[in-house]
Amino acid sequence: MRRAIVMGGSFAGLLAARVLADHAEEVVVVDPDGADGSGQGAPHRRQLHALLSMGHAQLDRWLPGITEELVAGGAQVGRGPQVQYYVDGVLKACLPDNTLLGATRPFLEERVRRRVLALPQVTVVTAQVRDLIFDGARVRGVRVLPARDTARPDDLADLNGDLVVDAMGRSSRLGTWLAGHGWDSPPMERMKVDLGYATATFDRGDELPGTVVAHATPGPANGYEQRLSEPGALVAVEGNRWSVVLVGYGDYRPGRDPEAFLRRMRRCVAPLREVADRCRWDGDVETFHFPESRRRDFTRLGRFPGGLVAVGDAVASVNPVYGQGLTLATLAASSLSAHLRSGASPQAPAWDYFRRLGVVVDAAWKVSAVADLAQPHVTGPYPPGYRLLRWVGDKVVEASVIDRAVNEEFMAVVNMRKHPRALTSPRLLLRTARVLTGTH
């Protein structure tokens, strides 16, 4: 390719640009925030984010040495017993090889942006994309409006390219633009979850020397009832701080009141209670409402223009409580790389890419959907075999609390290292049965 164009400079867009730098003479990132990313960006970017172990591995693959750079800047890496998962208030079996990176999303994005924009092939255009440009059955570029105070509607300019990548997130207008040029919009599946979450930051001292991550969720013992088992998490992040998130569904969503936030922390597991009692506030409580999970299924379209793909939340935005978003972005970049390395023409419809990515998205959706449907207010759509999946899932969760082997398999799925079908393997189900009946 001579030129590839990425619409959006968020985490997903930056990783797509990194991959495209291996295949194009020039990669242009079009972003109204410009090269420094100083704009608001994703509305939830200041909330606590998780980079699952698969996402961490993919990030190191595309940006070698990034972990060491992040740690040098103050990020924390939790290993083994430093990463603690609680279900119904009970600490799960420890996984000695488990690792998790502790850093805020702005800190992570800043370093990723710096590395990607340092590539000689990558440049940034400060502008807003207003439409696609077509040449017959393929997209040949985008129409942009310069993002400056003096810009006028007639200042639109054409930017030509061999491949256009939609990294515009949940609010992507790709479907509208396709329809405006006579193409079908990708079908969208929705699941209403009505989730609210709130993040606060505290000064970090020596109060929890053996903890980098503590994560608490309600489980089958309490019927997944959030009022009986307070859900929340804390992560040690850069700047000697704790980042604490509380979550809740429906009318149990956390608010901005600091005292109410502390009261909920004190109803959570011991590490969060310790921080609530001993640590000083650093800033305000940030809240965000996530009404629904969404995914656009490009593989269900009968036809699609060449020269166009989508990544990140523009394809799928799932319940953030499971921490899959950043990892999905890394896997979309890797799927795009595999597609281009296969010898596929960037100017042809990218069916192979969308099929590859669809496997990853479907796995993430299955994990989040089955878990979300345990909440009484979530009413579907139900996946095929949901009742059996839910029953099996409950048993595996119960066994994972007390058995390391079951927990290793369970966390491999949670961390997106294995497909959810691993949780229904005969070997794991037999182990689960033996653990729960005391015969292992």
GROMACS .gro file of C-alpha atoms in nm:
model
  440
    1MET     CA    1   0.000   0.000   0.000
    2ARG     CA    2   0.106   0.354  -0.062
    3ARG     CA    3  -0.120   0.507   0.202
    4ALA     CA    4  -0.349   0.371   0.473
    5ILE     CA    5  -0.588   0.597   0.664
    6VAL     CA    6  -0.702   0.541   1.023
    7MET     CA    7  -1.013   0.731   1.134
    8GLY     CA    8  -0.954   0.794   1.506
    9GLY     CA    9  -0.646   0.806   1.726
   10SER     CA   10  -0.763   0.618   2.034
   11PHE     CA   11  -0.605   0.297   2.166
   12ALA     CA   12  -0.760   0.085   1.889
   13GLY     CA   13  -0.667   0.334   1.617
   14LEU     CA   14  -0.307   0.362   1.736
   15LEU     CA   15  -0.258  -0.014   1.736
   16ALA     CA   16  -0.411  -0.038   1.388
   17ALA     CA   17  -0.165   0.230   1.274
   18ARG     CA   18   0.121   0.031   1.424
   19VAL     CA   19   0.022  -0.280   1.227
   20LEU     CA   20  -0.033  -0.085   0.906
   21ALA     CA   21   0.315   0.064   0.933
   22ASP     CA   22   0.444  -0.283   0.833
   23HIS     CA   23   0.239  -0.277   0.512
   24ALA     CA   24   0.208   0.084   0.390
   25GLU     CA   25   0.454   0.351   0.284
   26GLU     CA   26   0.245   0.605   0.476
   27VAL     CA   27  -0.013   0.572   0.756
   28VAL     CA   28  -0.227   0.878   0.823
   29VAL     CA   29  -0.422   0.897   1.150
   30VAL     CA   30  -0.710   1.144   1.123
   31ASP     CA   31  -0.806   1.267   1.468
   32PRO     CA   32  -0.974   1.594   1.578
   33ASP     CA   33  -0.757   1.587   1.894
   34GLY     CA   34  -0.435   1.592   1.695
   35ALA     CA   35  -0.106   1.423   1.776
   36ASP     CA   36  -0.104   1.493   2.151
   37GLY     CA   37  -0.445   1.337   2.217
   38SER     CA   38  -0.529   1.628   2.443
   39GLY     CA   39  -0.902   1.617   2.376
   40GLN     CA   40  -1.158   1.432   2.580
   41GLY     CA   41  -1.133   1.113   2.374
   42ALA     CA   42  -1.339   0.820   2.497
   43PRO     CA   43  -1.586   0.949   2.759
   44HIS     CA   44  -1.490   0.670   2.999
   45ARG     CA   45  -1.112   0.688   2.956
   46ARG     CA   46  -1.059   0.814   3.314
   47GLN     CA   47  -1.236   0.510   3.457
   48LEU     CA   48  -1.033   0.213   3.577
   49HIS     CA   49  -0.941  -0.007   3.281
   50ALA     CA   50  -0.789  -0.354   3.271
   51LEU     CA   51  -0.547  -0.491   3.015
   52LEU     CA   52  -0.607  -0.866   3.029
   53SER     CA   53  -0.309  -1.097   2.995
   54MET     CA   54  -0.379  -1.166   2.626
   55GLY     CA   55  -0.397  -0.793   2.558
   56HIS     CA   56  -0.073  -0.744   2.750
   57ALA     CA   57   0.097  -1.011   2.537
   58GLN     CA   58  -0.029  -0.855   2.214
   59LEU     CA   59   0.080  -0.508   2.324
   60ASP     CA   60   0.431  -0.638   2.392
   61ARG     CA   61   0.425  -0.811   2.054
   62TRP     CA   62   0.358  -0.490   1.861
   63LEU     CA   63   0.554  -0.255   2.085
   64PRO     CA   64   0.849  -0.455   2.222
   65GLY     CA   65   0.976  -0.319   2.552
   66ILE     CA   66   0.655  -0.126   2.628
   67THR     CA   67   0.606  -0.307   2.960
   68GLU     CA   68   0.951  -0.206   3.083
   69GLU     CA   69   0.883   0.151   2.971
   70LEU     CA   70   0.551   0.157   3.156
   71VAL     CA   71   0.706   0.016   3.473
   72ALA     CA   72   0.988   0.270   3.455
   73GLY     CA   73   0.718   0.539   3.451
   74GLY     CA   74   0.550   0.402   3.762
   75ALA     CA   75   0.311   0.131   3.637
   76GLN     CA   76   0.288  -0.183   3.850
   77VAL     CA   77   0.297  -0.547   3.741
   78GLY     CA   78   0.115  -0.784   3.974
   79ARG     CA   79   0.218  -1.149   3.978
   80GLY     CA   80   0.080  -1.456   4.150
   81PRO     CA   81  -0.061  -1.373   4.497
   82GLN     CA   82  -0.037  -0.999   4.422
   83VAL     CA   83  -0.339  -1.045   4.191
   84GLN     CA   84  -0.639  -1.137   4.405
   85TYR     CA   85  -0.984  -1.237   4.283
   86TYR     CA   86  -1.277  -1.270   4.520
   87VAL     CA   87  -1.614  -1.434   4.448
   88ASP     CA   88  -1.893  -1.379   4.700
   89GLY     CA   89  -1.627  -1.234   4.933
   90VAL     CA   90  -1.409  -1.549   4.924
   91LEU     CA   91  -1.052  -1.527   4.790
   92LYS     CA   92  -1.006  -1.758   4.491
   93ALA     CA   93  -0.728  -2.013   4.454
   94CYS     CA   94  -0.397  -1.840   4.377
   95LEU     CA   95  -0.244  -1.868   4.030
   96PRO     CA   96   0.136  -1.832   4.059
   97ASP     CA   97   0.183  -1.752   3.688
   98ASN     CA   98  -0.097  -1.496   3.665
   99THR     CA   99   0.015  -1.139   3.584
  100LEU     CA  100  -0.173  -0.814   3.541
  101LEU     CA  101  -0.053  -0.465   3.452
  102GLY     CA  102  -0.158  -0.179   3.679
  103ALA     CA  103  -0.180   0.157   3.498
  104THR     CA  104  -0.445   0.414   3.414
  105ARG     CA  105  -0.572   0.431   3.058
  106PRO     CA  106  -0.444   0.788   2.993
  107PHE     CA  107  -0.096   0.681   3.110
  108LEU     CA  108  -0.105   0.372   2.888
  109GLU     CA  109  -0.241   0.555   2.584
  110GLU     CA  110   0.014   0.833   2.614
  111ARG     CA  111   0.303   0.588   2.592
  112VAL     CA  112   0.144   0.385   2.314
  113ARG     CA  113   0.078   0.707   2.119
  114ARG     CA  114   0.437   0.820   2.167
  115ARG     CA  115   0.573   0.488   2.036
  116VAL     CA  116   0.340   0.465   1.737
  117LEU     CA  117   0.376   0.828   1.627
  118ALA     CA  118   0.755   0.793   1.642
  119LEU     CA  119   0.736   0.548   1.350
  120PRO     CA  120   0.856   0.723   1.033
  121GLN     CA  121   0.557   0.598   0.832
  122VAL     CA  122   0.293   0.739   1.071
  123THR     CA  123   0.162   1.097   1.062
  124VAL     CA  124  -0.139   1.267   1.218
  125VAL     CA  125  -0.388   1.500   1.050
  126THR     CA  126  -0.589   1.715   1.291
  127ALA     CA  127  -0.933   1.699   1.130
  128GLN     CA  128  -1.280   1.546   1.148
  129VAL     CA  129  -1.383   1.278   0.901
  130ARG     CA  130  -1.714   1.373   0.743
  131ASP     CA  131  -1.763   1.101   0.481
  132LEU     CA  132  -1.612   0.819   0.279
  133ILE     CA  133  -1.501   0.860  -0.082
  134PHE     CA  134  -1.595   0.579  -0.318
  135ASP     CA  135  -1.450   0.463  -0.647
  136GLY     CA  136  -1.700   0.211  -0.776
  137ALA     CA  137  -1.713  -0.085  -0.534
  138ARG     CA  138  -1.428   0.028  -0.312
  139VAL     CA  139  -1.347   0.307  -0.070
  140ARG     CA  140  -1.060   0.519  -0.198
  141GLY     CA  141  -1.033   0.771   0.086
  142VAL     CA  142  -1.211   1.004   0.326
  143ARG     CA  143  -1.346   1.357   0.321
  144VAL     CA  144  -1.219   1.564   0.612
  145LEU     CA  145  -1.288   1.900   0.774
  146PRO     CA  146  -0.987   2.065   0.942
  147ALA     CA  147  -1.038   2.081   1.319
  148ARG     CA  148  -0.968   2.449   1.373
  149ASP     CA  149  -1.176   2.738   1.503
  150THR     CA  150  -1.179   2.910   1.164
  151ALA     CA  151  -1.290   2.602   0.968
  152ARG     CA  152  -1.600   2.644   0.752
  153PRO     CA  153  -1.831   2.375   0.609
  154ASP     CA  154  -1.688   2.432   0.261
  155ASP     CA  155  -1.331   2.369   0.380
  156LEU     CA  156  -1.372   1.995   0.318
  157ALA     CA  157  -1.073   1.822   0.164
  158ASP     CA  158  -1.021   1.478   0.012
  159LEU     CA  159  -0.762   1.240   0.152
  160ASN     CA  160  -0.696   0.941  -0.072
  161GLY     CA  161  -0.574   0.601   0.046
  162ASP     CA  162  -0.559   0.231  -0.039
  163LEU     CA  163  -0.720   0.119   0.289
  164VAL     CA  164  -0.943   0.305   0.537
  165VAL     CA  165  -0.978   0.184   0.898
  166ASP     CA  166  -1.274   0.286   1.113
  167ALA     CA  167  -1.147   0.337   1.471
  168MET     CA  168  -1.415   0.592   1.568
  169GLY     CA  169  -1.555   0.390   1.857
  170ARG     CA  170  -1.915   0.332   1.967
  171SER     CA  171  -2.029   0.656   1.804
  172SER     CA  172  -1.891   0.558   1.462
  173ARG     CA  173  -2.096   0.692   1.170
  174LEU     CA  174  -1.974   0.424   0.934
  175GLY     CA  175  -2.318   0.266   0.894
  176THR     CA  176  -2.474   0.603   0.807
  177TRP     CA  177  -2.203   0.679   0.552
  178LEU     CA  178  -2.236   0.336   0.390
  179ALA     CA  179  -2.614   0.377   0.362
  180GLY     CA  180  -2.565   0.721   0.208
  181HIS     CA  181  -2.364   0.563  -0.072
  182GLY     CA  182  -2.610   0.280  -0.138
  183TRP     CA  183  -2.454   0.010   0.081
  184ASP     CA  184  -2.619  -0.178   0.367
  185SER     CA  185  -2.522  -0.096   0.725
  186PRO     CA  186  -2.381  -0.387   0.926
  187PRO     CA  187  -2.650  -0.545   1.146
  188MET     CA  188  -2.617  -0.450   1.511
  189GLU     CA  189  -2.691  -0.674   1.809
  190ARG     CA  190  -2.765  -0.505   2.140
  191MET     CA  191  -2.793  -0.624   2.498
  192LYS     CA  192  -2.925  -0.377   2.756
  193VAL     CA  193  -2.722  -0.402   3.076
  194ASP     CA  194  -2.783  -0.062   3.245
  195LEU     CA  195  -2.443  -0.059   3.414
  196GLY     CA  196  -2.300   0.228   3.613
  197TYR     CA  197  -1.951   0.256   3.747
  198ALA     CA  198  -1.747   0.508   3.938
  199THR     CA  199  -1.371   0.545   3.977
  200ALA     CA  200  -1.180   0.727   4.252
  201THR     CA  201  -0.810   0.764   4.321
  202PHE     CA  202  -0.629   0.739   4.656
  203ASP     CA  203  -0.271   0.794   4.767
  204ARG     CA  204  -0.088   0.462   4.797
  205GLY     CA  205   0.144   0.387   5.087
  206ASP     CA  206   0.248   0.065   5.263
  207GLU     CA  207  -0.102  -0.041   5.365
  208LEU     CA  208  -0.124  -0.337   5.121
  209PRO     CA  209   0.236  -0.445   5.049
  210GLY     CA  210   0.134  -0.776   4.889
  211THR     CA  211  -0.142  -0.644   4.662
  212VAL     CA  212  -0.137  -0.496   4.313
  213VAL     CA  213  -0.489  -0.599   4.205
  214ALA     CA  214  -0.795  -0.693   4.411
  215HIS     CA  215  -1.116  -0.772   4.225
  216ALA     CA  216  -1.448  -0.869   4.383
  217THR     CA  217  -1.765  -0.994   4.216
  218PRO     CA  218  -2.090  -1.152   4.333
  219GLY     CA  219  -2.125  -1.517   4.239
  220PRO     CA  220  -2.355  -1.817   4.248
  221ALA     CA  221  -2.351  -1.851   4.627
  222ASN     CA  222  -2.536  -1.518   4.653
  223GLY     CA  223  -2.732  -1.554   4.331
  224TYR     CA  224  -2.511  -1.284   4.172
  225GLU     CA  225  -2.693  -1.030   4.389
  226GLN     CA  226  -2.485  -0.713   4.399
  227ARG     CA  227  -2.638  -0.591   4.726
  228LEU     CA  228  -2.525  -0.909   4.902
  229SER     CA  229  -2.172  -0.913   4.761
  230GLU     CA  230  -2.045  -0.564   4.680
  231PRO     CA  231  -1.867  -0.560   4.339
  232GLY     CA  232  -1.554  -0.351   4.297
  233ALA     CA  233  -1.183  -0.352   4.226
  234LEU     CA  234  -0.864  -0.169   4.311
  235VAL     CA  235  -0.540  -0.153   4.116
  236ALA     CA  236  -0.202  -0.006   4.209
  237VAL     CA  237  -0.120   0.245   3.933
  238GLU     CA  238   0.147   0.499   3.846
  239GLY     CA  239   0.209   0.796   4.075
  240ASN     CA  240   0.191   0.585   4.395
  241ARG     CA  241  -0.187   0.575   4.375
  242TRP     CA  242  -0.470   0.330   4.408
  243SER     CA  243  -0.739   0.341   4.141
  244VAL     CA  244  -1.067   0.208   4.281
  245VAL     CA  245  -1.378   0.128   4.080
  246LEU     CA  246  -1.726   0.040   4.209
  247VAL     CA  247  -1.995  -0.095   3.980
  248GLY     CA  248  -2.367  -0.151   3.998
  249TYR     CA  249  -2.666  -0.222   3.779
  250GLY     CA  250  -2.999  -0.042   3.753
  251ASP     CA  251  -3.083   0.169   4.057
  252TYR     CA  252  -2.773   0.039   4.238
  253ARG     CA  253  -2.537   0.243   4.020
  254PRO     CA  254  -2.274   0.432   4.224
  255GLY     CA  255  -2.283   0.811   4.226
  256ARG     CA  256  -2.035   1.097   4.274
  257ASP     CA  257  -2.082   1.144   4.649
  258PRO     CA  258  -1.746   1.066   4.818
  259GLU     CA  259  -1.904   0.956   5.146
  260ALA     CA  260  -2.138   0.715   4.970
  261PHE     CA  261  -1.840   0.585   4.772
  262LEU     CA  262  -1.648   0.516   5.094
  263ARG     CA  263  -1.949   0.344   5.252
  264ARG     CA  264  -1.968   0.104   4.957
  265MET     CA  265  -1.594   0.040   4.972
  266ARG     CA  266  -1.632  -0.056   5.338
  267ARG     CA  267  -1.894  -0.316   5.241
  268CYS     CA  268  -1.654  -0.472   4.989
  269VAL     CA  269  -1.364  -0.715   5.040
  270ALA     CA  270  -1.077  -0.650   5.285
  271PRO     CA  271  -0.831  -0.470   5.049
  272LEU     CA  272  -1.091  -0.211   4.950
  273ARG     CA  273  -1.193  -0.164   5.313
  274GLU     CA  274  -0.829  -0.108   5.403
  275VAL     CA  275  -0.786   0.164   5.141
  276ALA     CA  276  -1.111   0.332   5.245
  277ASP     CA  277  -0.997   0.347   5.608
  278ARG     CA  278  -0.629   0.439   5.564
  279CYS     CA  279  -0.573   0.625   5.238
  280ARG     CA  280  -0.626   0.988   5.139
  281TRP     CA  281  -0.844   1.095   4.847
  282ASP     CA  282  -0.674   1.222   4.532
  283GLY     CA  283  -0.933   1.396   4.312
  284ASP     CA  284  -1.305   1.354   4.253
  285VAL     CA  285  -1.526   1.052   4.187
  286GLU     CA  286  -1.570   0.999   3.812
  287THR     CA  287  -1.890   0.823   3.700
  288PHE     CA  288  -2.002   0.667   3.374
  289HIS     CA  289  -2.322   0.500   3.256
  290PHE     CA  290  -2.302   0.209   3.011
  291PRO     CA  291  -2.656   0.138   2.887
  292GLU     CA  292  -2.592  -0.153   2.651
  293SER     CA  293  -2.341  -0.383   2.488
  294ARG     CA  294  -2.326  -0.362   2.109
  295ARG     CA  295  -2.167  -0.551   1.825
  296ARG     CA  296  -2.180  -0.495   1.451
  297ASP     CA  297  -2.167  -0.817   1.250
  298PHE     CA  298  -2.003  -0.737   0.919
  299THR     CA  299  -2.002  -1.105   0.817
  300ARG     CA  300  -2.383  -1.102   0.781
  301LEU     CA  301  -2.368  -0.850   0.498
  302GLY     CA  302  -2.424  -0.976   0.144
  303ARG     CA  303  -2.175  -0.729   0.000
  304PHE     CA  304  -1.920  -0.485   0.135
  305PRO     CA  305  -1.690  -0.233  -0.031
  306GLY     CA  306  -1.321  -0.303  -0.069
  307GLY     CA  307  -1.062  -0.084   0.100
  308LEU     CA  308  -1.247  -0.062   0.431
  309VAL     CA  309  -1.222  -0.234   0.773
  310ALA     CA  310  -1.325  -0.151   1.131
  311VAL     CA  311  -1.155  -0.208   1.467
  312GLY     CA  312  -1.220  -0.163   1.839
  313ASP     CA  313  -1.552  -0.035   1.970
  314ALA     CA  314  -1.661   0.044   1.613
  315VAL     CA  315  -1.705  -0.335   1.585
  316ALA     CA  316  -1.792  -0.441   1.939
  317SER     CA  317  -1.838  -0.261   2.270
  318VAL     CA  318  -1.908  -0.510   2.548
  319ASN     CA  319  -1.986  -0.463   2.916
  320PRO     CA  320  -1.667  -0.299   3.055
  321VAL     CA  321  -1.696  -0.475   3.389
  322TYR     CA  322  -1.517  -0.775   3.229
  323GLY     CA  323  -1.224  -0.563   3.108
  324GLN     CA  324  -1.229  -0.693   2.751
  325GLY     CA  325  -1.228  -0.365   2.557
  326LEU     CA  326  -0.856  -0.287   2.540
  327THR     CA  327  -0.772  -0.650   2.473
  328LEU     CA  328  -1.024  -0.667   2.190
  329ALA     CA  329  -0.849  -0.367   2.037
  330THR     CA  330  -0.512  -0.547   2.043
  331LEU     CA  331  -0.665  -0.860   1.891
  332ALA     CA  332  -0.832  -0.657   1.615
  333ALA     CA  333  -0.490  -0.519   1.524
  334SER     CA  334  -0.343  -0.869   1.520
  335SER     CA  335  -0.634  -0.994   1.306
  336LEU     CA  336  -0.570  -0.712   1.060
  337SER     CA  337  -0.202  -0.804   1.048
  338ALA     CA  338  -0.284  -1.170   0.980
  339HIS     CA  339  -0.523  -1.065   0.704
  340LEU     CA  340  -0.266  -0.847   0.530
  341ARG     CA  341   0.016  -1.097   0.573
  342SER     CA  342  -0.199  -1.360   0.400
  343GLY     CA  343  -0.153  -1.167   0.077
  344ALA     CA  344  -0.508  -1.030   0.061
  345SER     CA  345  -0.548  -0.716  -0.147
  346PRO     CA  346  -0.634  -0.415   0.071
  347GLN     CA  347  -0.860  -0.292  -0.207
  348ALA     CA  348  -1.079  -0.606  -0.200
  349PRO     CA  349  -1.362  -0.668   0.050
  350ALA     CA  350  -1.197  -0.781   0.375
  351TRP     CA  351  -1.418  -1.083   0.441
  352ASP     CA  352  -1.128  -1.288   0.576
  353TYR     CA  353  -1.043  -1.014   0.826
  354PHE     CA  354  -1.400  -0.984   0.950
  355ARG     CA  355  -1.425  -1.362   0.989
  356ARG     CA  356  -1.103  -1.371   1.192
  357LEU     CA  357  -1.214  -1.085   1.413
  358GLY     CA  358  -1.564  -1.233   1.442
  359VAL     CA  359  -1.426  -1.539   1.623
  360VAL     CA  360  -1.263  -1.314   1.884
  361VAL     CA  361  -1.566  -1.086   1.921
  362ASP     CA  362  -1.804  -1.380   1.950
  363ALA     CA  363  -1.593  -1.531   2.228
  364ALA     CA  364  -1.586  -1.204   2.423
  365TRP     CA  365  -1.959  -1.152   2.369
  366LYS     CA  366  -2.037  -1.504   2.490
  367VAL     CA  367  -1.844  -1.455   2.814
  368SER     CA  368  -2.004  -1.119   2.892
  369ALA     CA  369  -2.355  -1.211   2.775
  370VAL     CA  370  -2.382  -1.530   2.982
  371ALA     CA  371  -2.258  -1.340   3.288
  372ASP     CA  372  -2.486  -1.039   3.226
  373LEU     CA  373  -2.792  -1.260   3.190
  374ALA     CA  374  -2.744  -1.370   3.551
  375GLN     CA  375  -2.867  -1.021   3.647
  376PRO     CA  376  -3.248  -1.021   3.693
  377HIS     CA  377  -3.299  -0.698   3.493
  378VAL     CA  378  -3.114  -0.829   3.184
  379THR     CA  379  -3.370  -1.004   2.968
  380GLY     CA  380  -3.186  -1.121   2.658
  381PRO     CA  381  -3.128  -1.203   2.384
  382TYR     CA  382  -3.037  -1.545   2.521
  383PRO     CA  383  -2.766  -1.742   2.339
  384PRO     CA  384  -2.844  -2.100   2.229
  385GLY     CA  385  -2.824  -2.340   2.522
  386TYR     CA  386  -2.812  -2.059   2.775
  387ARG     CA  387  -2.963  -2.252   3.069
  388LEU     CA  388  -2.708  -2.531   3.035
  389LEU     CA  389  -2.423  -2.283   2.986
  390ARG     CA  390  -2.532  -2.092   3.295
  391TRP     CA  391  -2.558  -2.407   3.509
  392VAL     CA  392  -2.218  -2.533   3.395
  393GLY     CA  393  -2.067  -2.187   3.439
  394ASP     CA  394  -2.195  -2.165   3.797
  395LYS     CA  395  -2.036  -2.498   3.885
  396VAL     CA  396  -1.704  -2.404   3.728
  397VAL     CA  397  -1.704  -2.074   3.919
  398GLU     CA  398  -1.774  -2.256   4.245
  399ALA     CA  399  -1.491  -2.501   4.185
  400SER     CA  400  -1.251  -2.225   4.073
  401VAL     CA  401  -1.270  -2.066   4.416
  402ILE     CA  402  -1.109  -2.365   4.584
  403ASP     CA  403  -0.917  -2.551   4.312
  404ARG     CA  404  -0.615  -2.408   4.130
  405ALA     CA  405  -0.645  -2.628   3.820
  406VAL     CA  406  -1.006  -2.525   3.759
  407ASN     CA  407  -0.921  -2.163   3.830
  408GLU     CA  408  -0.633  -2.172   3.580
  409GLU     CA  409  -0.870  -2.280   3.304
  410PHE     CA  410  -1.138  -2.034   3.410
  411MET     CA  411  -0.896  -1.741   3.420
  412ALA     CA  412  -0.748  -1.839   3.082
  413VAL     CA  413  -1.094  -1.779   2.937
  414VAL     CA  414  -1.148  -1.458   3.137
  415ASN     CA  415  -0.810  -1.330   3.016
  416MET     CA  416  -0.903  -1.420   2.655
  417ARG     CA  417  -0.617  -1.669   2.621
  418LYS     CA  418  -0.865  -1.949   2.555
  419HIS     CA  419  -1.204  -1.972   2.387
  420PRO     CA  420  -1.509  -2.008   2.617
  421ARG     CA  421  -1.562  -2.360   2.484
  422ALA     CA  422  -1.268  -2.461   2.709
  423LEU     CA  423  -1.506  -2.434   3.006
  424THR     CA  424  -1.717  -2.720   2.870
  425SER     CA  425  -1.432  -2.962   2.798
  426PRO     CA  426  -1.493  -3.310   2.947
  427ARG     CA  427  -1.162  -3.293   3.135
  428LEU     CA  428  -1.255  -2.967   3.310
  429LEU     CA  429  -1.610  -3.077   3.383
  430LEU     CA  430  -1.484  -3.399   3.539
  431ARG     CA  431  -1.238  -3.205   3.751
  432THR     CA  432  -1.514  -2.964   3.853
  433ALA     CA  433  -1.743  -3.249   3.957
  434ARG     CA  434  -1.471  -3.410   4.165
  435VAL     CA  435  -1.382  -3.081   4.335
  436LEU     CA  436  -1.744  -3.009   4.428
  437THR     CA  437  -1.808  -3.364   4.553
  438GLY     CA  438  -1.481  -3.381   4.746
  439THR     CA  439  -1.349  -3.680   4.545
  440HIS     CA  440  -1.050  -3.515   4.371
   0.00000   0.00000   0.00000
